[in-house]
Amino acid sequence: MGLIDQLVVFNSLSRKKEVFEPQIPGQVGMYVCGPTVYSDVHLGNVRTFISFDIIYRYLQHLGYKVRYVRNLTDVGHLLDDGQDRVSKRARLEQIEPMEIVQKYTNSFHDTLRLFNTLSPNIEPRATGHLIEQIEMVQEILANGFAYERNGSVYFDTVKFHETFKNYGELSGRKIEELFAETREDLKNQDEKNHPSDFAIWMKAADEHIMKWNSPWSVGFPGWHLECSVMSTKYLGETFDIHGGGNDLKFPHHENEIAQNIGAKGKAPVKYWLHTNMLLMNGKKMSKSDGNTISPEELISGNSPHVTKGYDPMVVKFFMLQSHYRSTLDLTDEALQAAEKGYYKLTEGLKALEKLTTDQAGEGQLDQEINGLLDLITDDMNDDFNTPKAISRLFDLTNYINKLKDGHLAANAVGTECLEHMKRAFKAFFLDVFGLSLDSGAGQGDDIVEGLMGLVIAIRQKARENKNWETSDQIRDGLDNIGIQLKDGKEGTVWSKKS
Ligand code: AMP
Ligand code: ZN
């Protein structure tokens, strides 16, 4: 065991690292806000889901039995113009809202599969939990923390704050400042007692297509309500971990806490975990700003932001080389560096598998190497510090390469230590990080890079000489073995086809 023999997590609510102690020893309940399934996810969304996948995998690695719930938002998440995201898309594509939901749910799953993430244990949808949402509105009303206006029901943030003094605690906002800021539901602003009050049930206009009967009106639930309801239903009134991107802290998670306390009288979550944003060229990757790259564009290289395509495992590795609470800027250079690093580790692991030792007992390096392996666990126990853990795998690879190349005697490690190295490397690389050995092969390898440089130069020469037969032969031949070329301003780059 290393120095930190307990998992410590950074709790956004206390703004401190805390020892992780689940409510029921050995079991963890974890809820993560999933996507609104009205369009394809972008790479920023993917970063958040990959981060929680690693957390899920590591908790299981530690031996916890985890119930991981990640929802799909399919109603109630409104755009600034007051229109429901799903309904608007259904009108645009001229299909049923539920076809939109299915289409983008499938595409979301396909995308996450590319990155080898595990499925959650439950993936509930908001529209599948209307009865429970109506019941929670009733509870909040009965407890006096909501009021009805013209068929809509609003959460009374002022009364709530007077009673519990904690509205704004998670996001660090002051209720007076919220007065000026909350503009979520402009259309119905005059119905509210206070601008920071938010709708938990909304009366639907006639033209609205997704609507249900309720005691107050034919309408639909407010966006924040579904997460309160579905987390409570599947994980209980208080559960261990709630996650999401840090852009959801306010208003979404703040309002979730208020709703749960308003309905059940207790705070729902022990540890709030928030991921930081993926940036592109220094700016948050976001659909509304148009500053996005889709996973497919990045993998195929079909985007002005990259010179070539990248294997999804390389993209994932690039993400894991930064901590989930740090911002991460996506650049072509950083991806190229990640590609080289990823290749070094896959080759390291392959070489490790082939290593043998003639040292039956302890070798002279055993202590050093076992110490290094313990540090990987320490790093992961320290709020899932993947970049540090990966740097240890690089250190380990240096030992492996020296053993492989004979710079260290084969008997420098004993049998047990060698087995420990093999087990630990595989456990972290394949099981905890969910990376794979057979991706990215070739890229980052000096010989392959050299050969490809030569082939590309010959093709370039053929093109200059208008020798189209040869240049086509090269392009088609590479295509046949799964390599694509992309011609750009900076020259021609190659990548493996996905
Ligand atoms: P949405 O579908 O917009 O609700 O987003 C789904 C998840 O992705 C949420 O947890 C967001 O916080 C997260 N997210 C959105 N944009 C980014 C980004 N640029 N980087 C990381 N996570 C993001
Ligand atoms: Zn949510």
XYZ file of C-alpha atoms in Angstrom, residues 241-449:
209
model
C -21.967 10.886 -5.862
C -23.614 13.350 -8.220
C -21.652 14.400 -11.267
C -21.813 16.647 -14.285
C -19.862 19.377 -16.063
C -19.167 22.455 -13.940
C -21.324 24.551 -16.265
C -24.297 22.702 -14.728
C -23.605 23.880 -11.162
C -25.924 26.784 -11.705
C -28.809 26.758 -12.158
C -29.256 23.036 -12.785
C -27.581 21.444 -9.756
C -28.386 24.295 -7.393
C -32.036 23.847 -8.253
C -31.829 20.084 -7.930
C -30.630 20.484 -4.339
C -33.420 22.978 -3.609
C -36.076 20.682 -5.084
C -34.875 17.660 -3.113
C -34.725 19.561 0.153
C -38.053 21.207 -0.671
C -39.665 17.804 -1.247
C -37.845 15.463 1.134
C -36.349 17.792 3.717
C -32.822 16.512 3.184
C -29.858 17.252 0.992
C -29.667 14.628 -1.751
C -25.943 14.259 -2.362
C -22.893 13.545 -0.224
C -20.203 14.287 -2.826
C -20.729 16.650 -5.769
C -18.127 16.045 -8.477
C -17.748 18.469 -11.372
C -15.632 18.138 -14.475
C -14.003 21.094 -16.124
C -14.560 22.224 -19.674
C -12.876 21.152 -22.862
C -11.690 24.205 -24.756
C -10.790 24.586 -28.376
C -8.335 27.338 -29.242
C -8.708 28.634 -25.702
C -12.522 28.956 -25.792
C -15.134 26.668 -24.223
C -16.355 24.082 -26.682
C -20.019 24.858 -26.978
C -22.796 24.242 -29.413
C -24.322 27.684 -29.077
C -20.985 29.386 -29.950
C -20.366 27.072 -32.899
C -16.952 26.318 -31.379
C -17.199 22.552 -31.581
C -15.605 19.563 -33.196
C -17.485 16.309 -33.393
C -15.806 13.053 -32.465
C -16.289 11.862 -36.055
C -14.571 14.953 -37.476
C -11.641 14.480 -35.148
C -11.326 10.784 -35.920
C -11.558 11.254 -39.689
C -9.488 14.425 -39.730
C -12.262 16.095 -41.684
C -12.063 19.422 -39.871
C -10.117 22.659 -40.284
C -9.036 22.340 -36.638
C -6.776 19.312 -37.228
C -4.214 18.307 -39.829
C -5.165 14.633 -39.674
C -7.449 12.101 -38.049
C -6.794 10.636 -34.603
C -7.635 7.241 -33.228
C -10.372 7.500 -30.554
C -8.013 5.849 -28.054
C -5.451 8.582 -28.711
C -8.140 11.216 -28.141
C -9.143 9.527 -24.902
C -5.508 9.258 -23.822
C -5.073 12.960 -24.576
C -7.999 13.692 -22.254
C -6.678 11.476 -19.464
C -3.364 13.300 -19.537
C -5.083 16.217 -17.841
C -6.985 16.138 -14.553
C -10.769 16.133 -14.831
C -10.999 19.363 -12.778
C -8.631 21.278 -15.085
C -9.631 22.860 -18.331
C -8.141 21.157 -21.352
C -7.349 22.918 -24.603
C -7.674 20.834 -27.737
C -4.917 21.528 -30.243
C -3.429 19.568 -33.096
C 0.067 19.675 -31.552
C -1.181 18.346 -28.217
C -2.974 15.499 -29.988
C 0.170 14.609 -31.905
C 2.147 14.488 -28.669
C -0.569 12.310 -27.102
C -0.374 9.981 -30.095
C 3.348 9.445 -29.555
C 2.829 8.917 -25.824
C -0.004 6.489 -26.370
C 2.079 4.475 -28.783
C 4.983 4.374 -26.340
C 2.726 2.887 -23.664
C 1.034 0.315 -25.915
C 4.454 -0.835 -27.116
C 5.633 -0.865 -23.495
C 2.770 -3.087 -22.435
C 3.293 -5.436 -25.384
C 6.985 -5.708 -24.510
C 6.129 -6.287 -20.847
C 3.901 -9.220 -21.755
C 6.886 -10.885 -23.434
C 9.387 -10.289 -20.615
C 10.607 -13.223 -18.581
C 12.968 -13.381 -15.642
C 15.365 -15.971 -14.379
C 15.255 -14.492 -10.893
C 13.189 -16.800 -8.685
C 13.299 -14.651 -5.552
C 13.616 -10.901 -5.257
C 15.479 -8.875 -7.851
C 17.425 -5.741 -6.954
C 14.845 -3.464 -8.642
C 11.787 -5.004 -7.025
C 11.436 -2.438 -4.274
C 11.727 0.481 -6.677
C 9.237 -0.991 -9.122
C 6.723 -2.075 -6.486
C 6.962 1.425 -5.012
C 6.194 2.910 -8.412
C 3.169 0.637 -8.825
C 1.859 1.698 -5.403
C 2.136 5.307 -6.483
C -0.319 4.688 -9.345
C -2.939 3.702 -6.791
C -2.019 6.703 -4.636
C -2.495 9.005 -7.629
C -5.883 7.549 -8.460
C -6.865 7.687 -4.789
C -5.990 11.365 -4.847
C -9.163 12.537 -6.583
C -8.619 10.352 -9.660
C -5.345 11.944 -10.732
C -5.058 10.287 -14.145
C -2.219 12.516 -15.495
C 0.031 11.543 -12.607
C -0.917 7.882 -12.860
C -0.092 7.953 -16.567
C 3.281 9.560 -15.877
C 4.044 6.548 -13.636
C 3.186 4.226 -16.528
C 5.771 6.093 -18.589
C 8.321 5.567 -15.785
C 7.439 1.901 -15.736
C 7.834 1.724 -19.518
C 11.366 3.072 -19.170
C 12.187 0.088 -16.946
C 10.482 -2.269 -19.398
C 12.442 -0.932 -22.353
C 15.732 -1.223 -20.484
C 14.937 -4.822 -19.565
C 13.859 -5.581 -23.113
C 16.955 -4.041 -24.672
C 19.282 -5.712 -22.188
C 20.354 -2.431 -20.532
C 19.154 -3.989 -17.318
C 19.844 -7.642 -16.556
C 16.776 -9.861 -16.912
C 17.220 -10.957 -13.298
C 17.005 -7.373 -12.031
C 13.342 -8.139 -11.298
C 12.050 -11.191 -9.457
C 9.194 -13.413 -10.651
C 6.616 -11.921 -8.325
C 7.531 -8.362 -9.156
C 7.330 -9.091 -12.884
C 3.883 -10.627 -12.426
C 2.865 -7.607 -10.347
C 4.047 -5.264 -13.136
C 2.035 -7.188 -15.726
C -1.102 -7.271 -13.593
C -0.944 -3.618 -12.585
C -0.104 -2.214 -16.032
C -2.984 -4.134 -17.601
C -5.391 -3.314 -14.770
C -4.833 0.437 -15.111
C -4.280 0.753 -18.848
C -7.009 -1.602 -20.028
C -9.541 -1.823 -17.166
C -9.396 1.513 -15.325
C -8.535 3.793 -18.246
C -10.423 1.650 -20.724
C -7.702 2.016 -23.374
C -6.903 -0.695 -25.869
C -3.778 -2.322 -27.180
C -4.701 -2.715 -30.800
C -5.463 0.913 -31.627
C -3.156 3.525 -32.979
C -0.599 0.927 -34.042
C 2.035 2.415 -36.256
C 1.438 6.047 -35.434
C 4.167 7.559 -33.334
C 6.566 4.785 -34.395
C 9.690 6.332 -35.906
C 10.131 3.649 -38.561
C 6.496 3.780 -39.691
C 6.555 7.596 -39.660
